[in-house]
Rosetta silent file (secondary structure, phi, psi, omega in degrees, C-alpha in Angstrom):
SEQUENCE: XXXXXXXXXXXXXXXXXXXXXXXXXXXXXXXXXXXXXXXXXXXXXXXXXXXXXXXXXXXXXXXXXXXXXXXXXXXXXXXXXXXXXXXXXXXXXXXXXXXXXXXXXXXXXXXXXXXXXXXXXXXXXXXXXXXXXXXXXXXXXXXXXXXXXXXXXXXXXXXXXXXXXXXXXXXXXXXXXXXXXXXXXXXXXXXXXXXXXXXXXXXXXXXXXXXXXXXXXXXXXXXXXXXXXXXXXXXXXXXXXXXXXXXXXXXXXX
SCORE:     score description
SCORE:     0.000 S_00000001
   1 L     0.000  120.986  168.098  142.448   79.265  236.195 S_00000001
   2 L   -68.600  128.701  165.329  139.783   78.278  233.469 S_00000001
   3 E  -107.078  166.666 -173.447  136.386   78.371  234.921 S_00000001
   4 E   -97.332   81.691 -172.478  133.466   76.680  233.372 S_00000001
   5 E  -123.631  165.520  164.690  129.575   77.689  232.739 S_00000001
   6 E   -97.784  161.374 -179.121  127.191   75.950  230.549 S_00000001
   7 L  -173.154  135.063  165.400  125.309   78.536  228.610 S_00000001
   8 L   -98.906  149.430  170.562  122.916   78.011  225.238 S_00000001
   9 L   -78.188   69.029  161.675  123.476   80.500  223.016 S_00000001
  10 L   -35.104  -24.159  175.076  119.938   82.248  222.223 S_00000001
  11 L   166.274  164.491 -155.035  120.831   83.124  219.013 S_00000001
  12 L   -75.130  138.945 -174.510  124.606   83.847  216.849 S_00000001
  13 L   -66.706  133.738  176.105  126.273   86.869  218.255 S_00000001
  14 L  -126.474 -177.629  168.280  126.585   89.422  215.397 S_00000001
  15 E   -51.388   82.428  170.962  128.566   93.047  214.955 S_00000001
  16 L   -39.433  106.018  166.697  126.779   95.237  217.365 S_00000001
  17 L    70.322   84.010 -178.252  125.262   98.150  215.077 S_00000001
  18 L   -85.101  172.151 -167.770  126.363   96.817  211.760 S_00000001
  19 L   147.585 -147.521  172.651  126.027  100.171  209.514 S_00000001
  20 L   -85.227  -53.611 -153.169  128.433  102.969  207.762 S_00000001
  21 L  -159.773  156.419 -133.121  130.394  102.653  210.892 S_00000001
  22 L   -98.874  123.577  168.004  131.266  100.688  213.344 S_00000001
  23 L   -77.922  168.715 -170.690  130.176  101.596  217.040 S_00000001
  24 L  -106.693  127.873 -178.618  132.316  101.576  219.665 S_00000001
  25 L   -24.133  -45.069 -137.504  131.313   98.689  221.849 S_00000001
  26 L  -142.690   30.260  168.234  132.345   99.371  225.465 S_00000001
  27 L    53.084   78.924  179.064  130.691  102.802  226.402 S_00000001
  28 L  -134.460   33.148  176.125  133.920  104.464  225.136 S_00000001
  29 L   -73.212  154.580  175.788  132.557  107.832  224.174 S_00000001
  30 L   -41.869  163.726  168.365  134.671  110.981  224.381 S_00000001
  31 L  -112.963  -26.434 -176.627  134.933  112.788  227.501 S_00000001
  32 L  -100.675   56.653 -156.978  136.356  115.603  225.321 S_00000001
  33 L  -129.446  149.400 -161.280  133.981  116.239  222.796 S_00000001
  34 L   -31.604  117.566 -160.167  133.258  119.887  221.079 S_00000001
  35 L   -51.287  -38.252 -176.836  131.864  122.447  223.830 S_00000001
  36 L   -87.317  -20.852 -174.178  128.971  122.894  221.301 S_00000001
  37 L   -82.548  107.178  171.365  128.297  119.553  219.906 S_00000001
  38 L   -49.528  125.608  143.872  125.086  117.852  221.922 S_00000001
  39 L  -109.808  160.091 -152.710  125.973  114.716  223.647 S_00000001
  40 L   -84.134  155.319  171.947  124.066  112.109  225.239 S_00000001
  41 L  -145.881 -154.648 -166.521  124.124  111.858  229.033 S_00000001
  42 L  -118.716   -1.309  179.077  122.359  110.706  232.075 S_00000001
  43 L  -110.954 -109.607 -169.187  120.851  114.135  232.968 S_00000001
  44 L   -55.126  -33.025  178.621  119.420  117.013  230.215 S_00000001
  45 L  -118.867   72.651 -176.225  120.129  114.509  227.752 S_00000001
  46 L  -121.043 -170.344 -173.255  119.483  111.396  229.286 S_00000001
  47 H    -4.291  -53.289  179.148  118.083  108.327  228.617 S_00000001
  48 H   -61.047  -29.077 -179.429  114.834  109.409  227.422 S_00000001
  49 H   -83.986   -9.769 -164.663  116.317  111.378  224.763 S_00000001
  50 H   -58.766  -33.350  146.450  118.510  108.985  223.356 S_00000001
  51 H   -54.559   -3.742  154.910  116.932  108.444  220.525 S_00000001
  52 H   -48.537  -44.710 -158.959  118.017  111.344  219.201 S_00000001
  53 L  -138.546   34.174  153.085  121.158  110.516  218.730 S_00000001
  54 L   174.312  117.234  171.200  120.671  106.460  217.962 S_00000001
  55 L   -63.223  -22.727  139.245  117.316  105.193  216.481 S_00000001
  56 L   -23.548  -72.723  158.651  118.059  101.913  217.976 S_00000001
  57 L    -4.207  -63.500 -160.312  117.563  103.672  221.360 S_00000001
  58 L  -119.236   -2.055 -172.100  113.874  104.099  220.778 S_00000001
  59 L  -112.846  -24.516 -145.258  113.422  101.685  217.879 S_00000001
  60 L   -78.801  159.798 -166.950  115.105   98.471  219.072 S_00000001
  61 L  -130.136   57.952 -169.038  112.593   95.536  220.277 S_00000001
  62 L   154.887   33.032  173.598  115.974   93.739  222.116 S_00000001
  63 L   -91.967  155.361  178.756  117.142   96.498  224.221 S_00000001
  64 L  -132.513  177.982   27.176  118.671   96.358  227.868 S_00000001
  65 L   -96.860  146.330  176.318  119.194   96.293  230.590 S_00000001
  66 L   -73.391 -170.159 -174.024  115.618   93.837  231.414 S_00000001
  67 L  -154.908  132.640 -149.004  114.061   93.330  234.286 S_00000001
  68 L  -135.494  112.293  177.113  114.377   89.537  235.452 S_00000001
  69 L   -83.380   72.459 -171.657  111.722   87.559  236.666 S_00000001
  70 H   -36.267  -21.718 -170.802  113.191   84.234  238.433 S_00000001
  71 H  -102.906   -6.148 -147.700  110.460   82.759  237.979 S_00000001
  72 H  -132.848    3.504  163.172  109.214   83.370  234.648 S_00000001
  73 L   -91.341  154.319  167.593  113.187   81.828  233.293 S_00000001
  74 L   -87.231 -164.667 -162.715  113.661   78.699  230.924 S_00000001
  75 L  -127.248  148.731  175.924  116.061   76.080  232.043 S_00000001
  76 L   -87.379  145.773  154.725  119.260   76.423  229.783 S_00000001
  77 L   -52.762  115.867 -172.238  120.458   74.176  227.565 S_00000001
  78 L   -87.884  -22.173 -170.353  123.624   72.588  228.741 S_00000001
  79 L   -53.322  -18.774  163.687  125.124   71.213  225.424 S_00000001
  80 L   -98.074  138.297  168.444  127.222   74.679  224.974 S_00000001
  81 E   -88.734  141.649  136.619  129.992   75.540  226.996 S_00000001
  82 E  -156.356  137.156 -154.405  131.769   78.918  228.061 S_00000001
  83 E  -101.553  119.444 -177.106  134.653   78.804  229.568 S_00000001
  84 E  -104.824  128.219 -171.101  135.947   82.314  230.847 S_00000001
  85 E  -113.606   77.057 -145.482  139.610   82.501  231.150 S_00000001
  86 L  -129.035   -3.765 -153.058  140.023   86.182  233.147 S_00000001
  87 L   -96.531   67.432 -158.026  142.657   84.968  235.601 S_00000001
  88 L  -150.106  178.694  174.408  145.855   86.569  235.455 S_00000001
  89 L  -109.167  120.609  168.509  148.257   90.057  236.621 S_00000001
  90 E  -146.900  163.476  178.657  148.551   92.334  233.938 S_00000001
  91 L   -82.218  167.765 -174.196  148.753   96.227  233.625 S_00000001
  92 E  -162.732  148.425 -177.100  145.659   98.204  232.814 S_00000001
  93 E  -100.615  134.341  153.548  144.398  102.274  232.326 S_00000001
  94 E  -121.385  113.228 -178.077  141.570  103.063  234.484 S_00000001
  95 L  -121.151  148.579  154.807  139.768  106.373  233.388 S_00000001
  96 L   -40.602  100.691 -149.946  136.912  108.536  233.893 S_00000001
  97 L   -92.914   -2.928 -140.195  135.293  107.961  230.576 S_00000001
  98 L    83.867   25.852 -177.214  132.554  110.362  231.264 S_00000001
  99 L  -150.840  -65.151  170.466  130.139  107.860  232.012 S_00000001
 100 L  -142.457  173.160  171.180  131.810  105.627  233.537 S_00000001
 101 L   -72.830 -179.559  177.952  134.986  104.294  235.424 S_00000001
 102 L  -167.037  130.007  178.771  136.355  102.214  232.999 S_00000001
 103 E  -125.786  156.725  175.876  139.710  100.026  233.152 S_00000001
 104 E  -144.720  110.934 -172.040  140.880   98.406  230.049 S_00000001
 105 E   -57.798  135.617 -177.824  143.736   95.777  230.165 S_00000001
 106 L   -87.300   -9.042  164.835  146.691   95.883  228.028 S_00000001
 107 L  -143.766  108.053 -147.237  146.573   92.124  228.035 S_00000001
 108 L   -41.609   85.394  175.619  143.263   90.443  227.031 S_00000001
 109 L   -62.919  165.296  165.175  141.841   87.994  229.632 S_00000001
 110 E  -100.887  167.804  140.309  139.074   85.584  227.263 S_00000001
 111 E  -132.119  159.505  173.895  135.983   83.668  227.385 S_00000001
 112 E  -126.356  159.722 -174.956  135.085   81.218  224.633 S_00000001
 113 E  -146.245  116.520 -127.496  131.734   80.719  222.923 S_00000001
 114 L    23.875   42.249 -165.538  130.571   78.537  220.147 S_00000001
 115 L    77.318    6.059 -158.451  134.117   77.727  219.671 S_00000001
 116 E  -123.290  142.579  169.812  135.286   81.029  219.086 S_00000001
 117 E   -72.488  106.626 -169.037  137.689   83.263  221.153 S_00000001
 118 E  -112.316  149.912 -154.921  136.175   86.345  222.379 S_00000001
 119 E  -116.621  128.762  166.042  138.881   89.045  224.046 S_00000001
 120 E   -72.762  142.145  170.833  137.933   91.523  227.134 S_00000001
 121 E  -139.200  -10.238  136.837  138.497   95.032  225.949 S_00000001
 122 E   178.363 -175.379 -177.612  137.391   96.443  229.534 S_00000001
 123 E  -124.184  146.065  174.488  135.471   96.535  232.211 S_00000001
 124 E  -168.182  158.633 -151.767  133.466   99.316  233.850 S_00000001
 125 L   -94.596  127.655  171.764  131.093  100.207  236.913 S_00000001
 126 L   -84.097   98.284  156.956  127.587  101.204  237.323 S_00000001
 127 L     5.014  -71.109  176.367  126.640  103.196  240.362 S_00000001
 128 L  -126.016  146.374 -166.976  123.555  100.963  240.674 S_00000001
 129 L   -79.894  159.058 -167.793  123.141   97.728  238.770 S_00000001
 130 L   -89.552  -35.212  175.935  121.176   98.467  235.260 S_00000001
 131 L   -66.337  136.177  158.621  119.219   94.599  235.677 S_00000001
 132 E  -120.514  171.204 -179.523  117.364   94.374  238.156 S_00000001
 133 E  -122.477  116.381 -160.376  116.261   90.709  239.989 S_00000001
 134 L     3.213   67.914  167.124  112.615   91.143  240.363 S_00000001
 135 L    71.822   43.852  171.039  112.735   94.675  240.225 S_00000001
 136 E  -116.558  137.529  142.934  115.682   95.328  242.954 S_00000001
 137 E   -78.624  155.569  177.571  119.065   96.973  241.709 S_00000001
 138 L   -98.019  144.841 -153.920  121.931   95.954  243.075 S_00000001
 139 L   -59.108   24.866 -166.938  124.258   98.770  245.175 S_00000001
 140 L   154.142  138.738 -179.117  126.763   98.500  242.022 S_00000001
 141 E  -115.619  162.957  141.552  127.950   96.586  238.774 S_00000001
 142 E  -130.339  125.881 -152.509  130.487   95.514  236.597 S_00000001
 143 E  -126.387  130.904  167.884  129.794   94.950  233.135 S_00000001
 144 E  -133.057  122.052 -149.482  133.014   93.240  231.224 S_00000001
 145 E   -83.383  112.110 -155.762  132.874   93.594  227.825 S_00000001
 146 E  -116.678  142.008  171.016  133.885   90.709  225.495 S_00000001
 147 E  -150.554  157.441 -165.495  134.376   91.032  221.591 S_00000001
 148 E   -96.428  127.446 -159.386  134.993   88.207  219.276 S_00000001
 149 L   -78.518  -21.858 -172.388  138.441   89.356  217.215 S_00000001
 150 L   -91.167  -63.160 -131.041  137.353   87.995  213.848 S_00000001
 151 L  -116.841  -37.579 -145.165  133.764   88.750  213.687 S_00000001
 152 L    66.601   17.967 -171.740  133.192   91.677  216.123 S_00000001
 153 E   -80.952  142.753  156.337  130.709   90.024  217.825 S_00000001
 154 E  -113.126  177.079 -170.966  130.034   90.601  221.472 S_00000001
 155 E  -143.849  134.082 -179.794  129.769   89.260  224.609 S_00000001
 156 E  -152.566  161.835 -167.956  129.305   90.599  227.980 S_00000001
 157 E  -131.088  148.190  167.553  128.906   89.419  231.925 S_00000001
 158 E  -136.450  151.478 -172.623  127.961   91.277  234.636 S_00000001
 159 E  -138.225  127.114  166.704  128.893   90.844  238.353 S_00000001
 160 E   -60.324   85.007  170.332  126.465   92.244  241.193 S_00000001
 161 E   -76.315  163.431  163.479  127.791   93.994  244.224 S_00000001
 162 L  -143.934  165.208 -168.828  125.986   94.438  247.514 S_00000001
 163 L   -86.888  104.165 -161.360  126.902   96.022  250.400 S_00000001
 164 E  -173.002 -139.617 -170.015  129.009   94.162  252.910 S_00000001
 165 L   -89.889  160.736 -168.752  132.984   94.062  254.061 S_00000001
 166 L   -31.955 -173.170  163.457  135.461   95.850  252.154 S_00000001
 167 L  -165.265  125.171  163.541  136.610   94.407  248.465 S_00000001
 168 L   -56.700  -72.320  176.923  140.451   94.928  247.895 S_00000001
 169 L   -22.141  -85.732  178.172  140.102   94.976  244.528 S_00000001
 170 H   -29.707  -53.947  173.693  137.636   98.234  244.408 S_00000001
 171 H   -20.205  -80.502 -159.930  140.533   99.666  246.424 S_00000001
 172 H   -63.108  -18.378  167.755  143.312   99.102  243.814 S_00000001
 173 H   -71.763  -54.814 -140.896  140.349  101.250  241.118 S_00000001
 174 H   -84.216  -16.691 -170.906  139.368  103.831  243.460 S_00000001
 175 L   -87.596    4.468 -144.519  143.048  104.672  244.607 S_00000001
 176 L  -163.352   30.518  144.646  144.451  104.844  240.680 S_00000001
 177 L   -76.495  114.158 -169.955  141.684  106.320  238.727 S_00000001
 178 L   134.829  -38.543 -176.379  143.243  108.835  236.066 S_00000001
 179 L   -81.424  128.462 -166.287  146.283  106.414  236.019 S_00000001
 180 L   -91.859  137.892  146.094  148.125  104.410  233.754 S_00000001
 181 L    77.001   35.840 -173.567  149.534  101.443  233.704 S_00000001
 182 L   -99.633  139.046 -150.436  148.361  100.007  237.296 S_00000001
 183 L   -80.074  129.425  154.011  148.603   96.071  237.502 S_00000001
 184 E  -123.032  152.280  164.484  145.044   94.318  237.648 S_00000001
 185 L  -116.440  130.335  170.590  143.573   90.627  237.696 S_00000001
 186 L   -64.232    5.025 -146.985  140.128   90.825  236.470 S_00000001
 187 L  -104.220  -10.337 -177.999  139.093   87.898  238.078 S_00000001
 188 L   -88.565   -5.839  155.678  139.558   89.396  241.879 S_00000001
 189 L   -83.654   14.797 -167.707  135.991   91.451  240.870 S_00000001
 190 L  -110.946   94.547 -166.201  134.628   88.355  240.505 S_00000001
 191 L   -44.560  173.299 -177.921  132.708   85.607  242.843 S_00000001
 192 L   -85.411   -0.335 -150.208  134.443   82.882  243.356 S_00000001
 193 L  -156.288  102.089 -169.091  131.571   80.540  241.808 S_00000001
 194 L  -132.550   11.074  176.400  130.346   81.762  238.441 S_00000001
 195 L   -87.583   20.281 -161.786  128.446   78.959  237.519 S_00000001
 196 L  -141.321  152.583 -167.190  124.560   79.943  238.311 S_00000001
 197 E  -178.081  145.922  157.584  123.852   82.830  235.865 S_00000001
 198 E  -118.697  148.472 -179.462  120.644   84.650  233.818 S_00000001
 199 E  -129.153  155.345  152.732  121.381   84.802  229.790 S_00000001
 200 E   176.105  171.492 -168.965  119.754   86.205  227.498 S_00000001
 201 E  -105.933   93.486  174.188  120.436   88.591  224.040 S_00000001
 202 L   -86.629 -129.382 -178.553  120.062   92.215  224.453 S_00000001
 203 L  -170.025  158.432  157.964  121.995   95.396  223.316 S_00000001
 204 L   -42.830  131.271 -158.109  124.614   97.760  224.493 S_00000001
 205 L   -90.662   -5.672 -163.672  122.958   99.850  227.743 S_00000001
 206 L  -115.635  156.738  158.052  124.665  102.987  226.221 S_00000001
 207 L   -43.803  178.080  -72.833  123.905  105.128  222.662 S_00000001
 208 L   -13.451    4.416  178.631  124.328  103.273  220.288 S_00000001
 209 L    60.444   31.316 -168.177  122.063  100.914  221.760 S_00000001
 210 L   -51.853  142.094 -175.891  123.578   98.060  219.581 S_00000001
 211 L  -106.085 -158.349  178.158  121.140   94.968  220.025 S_00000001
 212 L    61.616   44.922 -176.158  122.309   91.155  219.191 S_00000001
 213 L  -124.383  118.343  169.111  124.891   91.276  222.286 S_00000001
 214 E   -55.024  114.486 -171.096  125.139   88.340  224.583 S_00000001
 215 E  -116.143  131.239  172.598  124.365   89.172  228.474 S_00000001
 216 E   -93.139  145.685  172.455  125.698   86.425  231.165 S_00000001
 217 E  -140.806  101.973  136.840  124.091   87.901  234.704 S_00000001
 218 E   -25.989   87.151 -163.743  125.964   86.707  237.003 S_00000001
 219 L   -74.988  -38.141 -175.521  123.768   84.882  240.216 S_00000001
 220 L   -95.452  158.167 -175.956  126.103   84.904  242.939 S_00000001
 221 L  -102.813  161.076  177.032  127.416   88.113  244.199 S_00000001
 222 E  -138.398  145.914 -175.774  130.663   90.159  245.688 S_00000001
 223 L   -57.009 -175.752  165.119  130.810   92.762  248.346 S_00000001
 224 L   174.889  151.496  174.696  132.084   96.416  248.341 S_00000001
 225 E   -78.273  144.268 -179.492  131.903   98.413  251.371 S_00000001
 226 H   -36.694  -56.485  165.185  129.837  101.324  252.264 S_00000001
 227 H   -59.629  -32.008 -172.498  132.875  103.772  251.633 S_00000001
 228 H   -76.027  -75.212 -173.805  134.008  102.188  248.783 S_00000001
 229 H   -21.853  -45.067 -162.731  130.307  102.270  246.947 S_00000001
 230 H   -68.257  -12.788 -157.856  130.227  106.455  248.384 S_00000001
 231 H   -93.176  -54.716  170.485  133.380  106.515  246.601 S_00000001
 232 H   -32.807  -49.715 -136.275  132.056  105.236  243.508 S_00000001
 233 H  -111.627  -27.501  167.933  128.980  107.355  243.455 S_00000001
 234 L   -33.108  -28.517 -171.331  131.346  110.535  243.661 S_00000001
 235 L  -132.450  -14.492 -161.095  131.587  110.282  240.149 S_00000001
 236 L  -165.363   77.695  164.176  128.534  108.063  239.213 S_00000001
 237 L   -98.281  -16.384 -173.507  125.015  107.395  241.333 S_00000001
 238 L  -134.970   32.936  170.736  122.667  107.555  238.674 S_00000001
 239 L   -72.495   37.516 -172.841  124.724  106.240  235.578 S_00000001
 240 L  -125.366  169.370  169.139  122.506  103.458  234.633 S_00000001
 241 L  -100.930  135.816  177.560  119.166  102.991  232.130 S_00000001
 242 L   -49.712  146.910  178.726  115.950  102.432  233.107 S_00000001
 243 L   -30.817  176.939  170.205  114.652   98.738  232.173 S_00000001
 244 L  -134.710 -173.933  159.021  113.683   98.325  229.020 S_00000001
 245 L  -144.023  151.932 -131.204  110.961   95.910  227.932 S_00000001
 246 L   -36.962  -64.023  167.464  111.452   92.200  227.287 S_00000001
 247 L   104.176 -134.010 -178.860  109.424   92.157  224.420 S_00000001
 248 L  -100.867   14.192 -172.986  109.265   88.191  222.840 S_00000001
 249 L  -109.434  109.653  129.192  112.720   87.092  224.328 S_00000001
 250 L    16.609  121.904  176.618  113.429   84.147  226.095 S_00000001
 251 L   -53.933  -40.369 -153.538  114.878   83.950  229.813 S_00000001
 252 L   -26.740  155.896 -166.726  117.657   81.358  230.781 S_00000001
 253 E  -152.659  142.681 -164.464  118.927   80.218  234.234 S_00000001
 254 L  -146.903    0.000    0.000  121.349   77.777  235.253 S_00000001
């Protein structure tokens, strides 16, 4: 099932952290990486330090995650479409990445945007949401990660949990993390009604801190259970970044 949002386009999506080399997108850093060789984290080396190891981090004027004022958004411009296509059974790896949970599909759901086909390359969960809605987190996230195949451009949505009856779906993660080749539809994390949203153009929440990346914020929300969140937080309670701030950038709300 194609679903539908209007969305303007704030400006053209470009190759997050154009440069000698190409970052990797979708908070896909090693988990393995040389016992001696400093890496960034969420503790000794967290957030604050980050610049250290991307100048972006600390340099960038268009960094996220925001802080979202309802009231203080622009009204969006309806004349662009994007239509997210996420709705199917396919197999998928869900791994610790060292950050985060992470699942990544072996067959692409889409969304499209200025005409162009942008490809999921995974999805993965935040303890506590990284946005906040006038300055509340939400008990838990999902950020799904979009890239354009051609251009490298990205695109990414987030969906809001709160705390309420169970959500099968969190199940079929929490039982099959480590594991290969376990069948998901991305679209059962998802409300059913995806058509009320905040937009706006930001950066990757992780080093490299790539800006020019399209954020969808999801308005309506989906449950998860008390256990299922504690389950979550086993491996992640404080994986997220502190706001950042707005700077000169523009709002939208549908």
């Amino acid at each position: 099932m194609i679903k539908k949002i209007s969305i303007v386009a704030a400006s053209i999506l470009v190759l997050a952290g154009c440069g000698s080399s190409t970052p990797k997108p979708s908070h896909e850093e090693s988990h393995s990486e040389s016992h001696h060789e400093k890496h960034w984290n969420y503790s000794e080396n967290g957030p604050t330090h980050w610049g250290e190891f991307s100048q972006t981090c600390s340099a960038g004027n268009a960094q996220s995650p925001i802080n979202i004022i309802p009231g203080k958004t622009v009204e969006i411009d309806q004349k662009n479409d994007l239509s997210v296509d996420e709705d199917y059974k396919g197999m998928a790896d869900i791994i610790d990445n060292g950050h985060s949970i992470k699942i990544t599909p072996h067959t692409q759901g889409t969304l499209t945007l200025h005409g162009e086909k942008f490809n999921l390359l995974q999805f993965h969960f935040h303890g506590k949401s990284e946005h906040t809605i006038d300055g509340k987190r939400y008990d838990m996230v999902a950020h799904f990660v979009h890239q354009n195949a051609k251009t490298k451009q990205l695109a990414v949505f987030a969906v809001f949990f709160k705390e309420g009856a169970a959500n099968p779906a969190l199940d079929n993660v929490i039982n099959n993390i480590g594991k290969k080749d376990v069948e998901i539809d991305p679209e059962d994390f998802m409300p059913k009604d995806v058509t009320h949203y905040y937009h706006y153009v930001g950066s990757l929440t992780t080093p490299p801190c790539s800006e020019n990346v399209e954020w969808y914020l999801i308005k309506n929300t989906v449950t998860a259970s008390k256990e299922q969140i504690d389950a979550f937080r086993k491996y992640y309670v404080d994986n997220e970044r502190p706001v950042q701030e707005l700077n000169n950038r523009v709002i939208e709300s549908k």
